[in-house]
CSV table of C-alpha atoms in Angstrom, one decimal:
chain,number,residue,atom,x,y,z
A,50,MET,CA,-4.3,11.9,1.1
A,51,LYS,CA,-0.8,10.9,2.0
A,52,PHE,CA,0.2,9.1,5.2
A,53,THR,CA,3.6,10.5,6.0
A,54,GLU,CA,3.8,9.4,9.6
A,55,THR,CA,4.1,5.7,8.9
A,56,ASN,CA,7.8,5.3,8.7
A,57,LEU,CA,7.3,3.1,5.7
A,58,GLU,CA,8.3,5.6,3.0
A,59,ASN,CA,11.8,5.3,1.6
A,60,LYS,CA,12.5,1.9,3.3
A,61,GLU,CA,14.4,-0.5,1.1
A,62,LEU,CA,13.2,-4.1,1.7
A,63,PRO,CA,13.1,-7.5,0.0
A,64,PHE,CA,10.0,-7.8,-2.1
A,65,SER,CA,9.2,-11.1,-0.6
A,66,ILE,CA,8.9,-9.6,2.9
A,67,VAL,CA,6.7,-6.7,1.7
A,68,HIS,CA,4.6,-9.0,-0.3
A,69,TYR,CA,4.1,-11.4,2.5
A,70,ALA,CA,3.3,-8.7,5.1
A,71,ALA,CA,0.9,-6.9,2.8
A,72,GLU,CA,-1.0,-9.9,1.7
A,73,THR,CA,-1.2,-11.2,5.3
A,74,LEU,CA,-3.1,-8.0,6.2
A,75,GLY,CA,-5.5,-8.1,3.2
A,76,PHE,CA,-3.6,-5.9,0.8
A,77,VAL,CA,-3.8,-7.1,-2.8
A,78,HIS,CA,-0.9,-7.2,-5.2
A,79,ALA,CA,-2.7,-8.8,-8.2
A,80,GLU,CA,-1.7,-7.5,-11.6
A,81,GLN,CA,-0.6,-4.1,-10.5
A,82,TRP,CA,3.1,-4.3,-11.4
A,83,ASP,CA,5.5,-3.9,-14.1
A,84,TYR,CA,9.2,-4.7,-14.1
A,85,GLU,CA,10.0,-1.6,-12.0
A,86,ARG,CA,6.9,-0.7,-10.0
A,87,VAL,CA,4.4,-2.4,-7.8
A,88,MET,CA,1.3,-1.3,-5.9
A,89,PHE,CA,-0.4,-2.9,-2.9
A,90,ASP,CA,-4.1,-2.0,-2.5
A,91,TYR,CA,-6.4,-2.3,0.4
A,92,LYS,CA,-10.1,-1.8,-0.5
A,93,ILE,CA,-12.4,-0.1,2.0
A,94,VAL,CA,-16.1,-0.1,1.3
A,95,HIS,CA,-17.9,2.6,3.4
A,96,HIS,CA,-21.4,4.0,3.1
A,97,ASP,CA,-19.8,7.2,1.7
A,98,GLY,CA,-18.1,5.3,-1.1
A,99,THR,CA,-15.3,2.9,-2.0
A,100,PHE,CA,-11.8,3.9,-1.0
A,101,TYR,CA,-8.3,2.5,-1.7
A,102,LEU,CA,-5.3,2.6,0.6
A,103,ARG,CA,-2.4,2.2,-1.7
A,104,ILE,CA,1.3,1.5,-1.0
A,105,PRO,CA,3.4,2.1,-4.1
A,106,ALA,CA,6.9,0.8,-4.4
A,107,TYR,CA,9.6,0.5,-7.0
A,108,ALA,CA,12.5,-1.8,-7.7
A,109,VAL,CA,15.9,-0.5,-6.8
A,110,LYS,CA,17.7,-3.9,-7.4
A,111,GLY,CA,16.2,-6.6,-9.6
A,112,ASP,CA,13.0,-6.9,-11.5
A,113,MET,CA,9.4,-7.3,-10.2
A,114,PRO,CA,7.9,-9.6,-9.0
A,115,HIS,CA,11.0,-11.7,-8.2
A,116,PRO,CA,11.1,-12.5,-4.4
A,117,SER,CA,14.8,-11.4,-4.1
A,118,THR,CA,14.1,-8.0,-5.7
A,119,THR,CA,14.8,-5.0,-3.4
A,120,VAL,CA,12.0,-2.5,-3.4
A,121,LYS,CA,11.8,1.0,-2.0
A,122,LEU,CA,8.5,1.9,-0.4
A,123,MET,CA,6.8,5.2,-1.2
A,124,THR,CA,4.4,7.2,0.8
A,125,PRO,CA,1.1,5.4,1.3
A,126,ILE,CA,-1.9,7.2,-0.2
A,127,LEU,CA,-5.7,7.1,0.1
A,128,GLY,CA,-8.0,7.7,-2.8
A,129,LYS,CA,-11.7,7.5,-3.5
A,130,TYR,CA,-13.1,5.4,-6.3
A,131,TYR,CA,-15.3,7.2,-8.8
A,132,TYR,CA,-17.1,5.2,-11.5
A,133,PRO,CA,-16.2,5.0,-14.4
A,134,HIS,CA,-13.0,7.1,-14.0
A,135,GLY,CA,-11.1,5.2,-11.3
A,136,VAL,CA,-9.4,6.3,-8.1
A,137,GLU,CA,-8.9,10.0,-7.5
A,138,TYR,CA,-6.4,11.4,-5.0
A,139,GLY,CA,-7.5,15.1,-5.0
A,140,GLU,CA,-8.6,17.1,-2.0
A,141,GLU,CA,-11.2,14.7,-0.7
A,142,THR,CA,-12.8,14.8,2.7
A,143,PHE,CA,-12.5,11.2,4.0
A,144,PRO,CA,-14.7,9.7,6.7
A,145,GLN,CA,-13.0,9.4,10.1
A,146,ALA,CA,-13.8,5.6,10.1
A,147,VAL,CA,-11.9,5.2,6.9
A,148,LEU,CA,-8.9,7.2,8.1
A,149,ASP,CA,-8.8,5.2,11.3
A,150,LYS,CA,-8.9,1.9,9.4
A,151,CYS,CA,-6.0,3.1,7.2
A,152,ARG,CA,-3.9,4.1,10.2
A,153,THR,CA,-4.5,0.8,11.9
A,154,LYS,CA,-3.6,-1.2,8.7
A,155,LEU,CA,-0.4,0.9,8.2
A,156,THR,CA,0.6,0.4,11.8
A,157,SER,CA,0.0,-3.4,11.5
A,158,LEU,CA,2.0,-3.5,8.2
A,159,THR,CA,4.9,-1.7,9.8
A,160,LYS,CA,5.0,-4.1,12.7
A,161,THR,CA,4.6,-7.2,10.5
A,162,ILE,CA,7.5,-6.0,8.3
A,163,GLU,CA,9.7,-5.4,11.3
A,164,GLN,CA,8.9,-8.9,12.7
A,165,GLU,CA,9.8,-10.5,9.4
A,166,LEU,CA,13.1,-8.6,9.2
A,167,GLN,CA,14.0,-9.8,12.7
A,168,GLU,CA,13.5,-13.4,11.6
A,169,LEU,CA,16.0,-13.1,8.7
């Protein structure tokens, strides 16, 4: 499922701001990057399964994961984890509690990024 109403997609921002804002809210950056792409994951464990809210981004200026790199955020997506295959993004029916949690996290992320940009 894609979250297109977040106003995050297509924003170009310093990696350091996105990284700080995402990790402050519990997103994990970990080893999910190469020199051009990065993924921030938020794991949600629900009685219906394990879900991942993912915010992909790619470098438009510089290399990952340098703090001064400019990244362009892509549309946040939600997927369900299936053992042993991994996260699937097909036509899932997601629990309302999971969707609500995702929307809350994305709203908080947007606000945190905006606050950090104002402090520059």
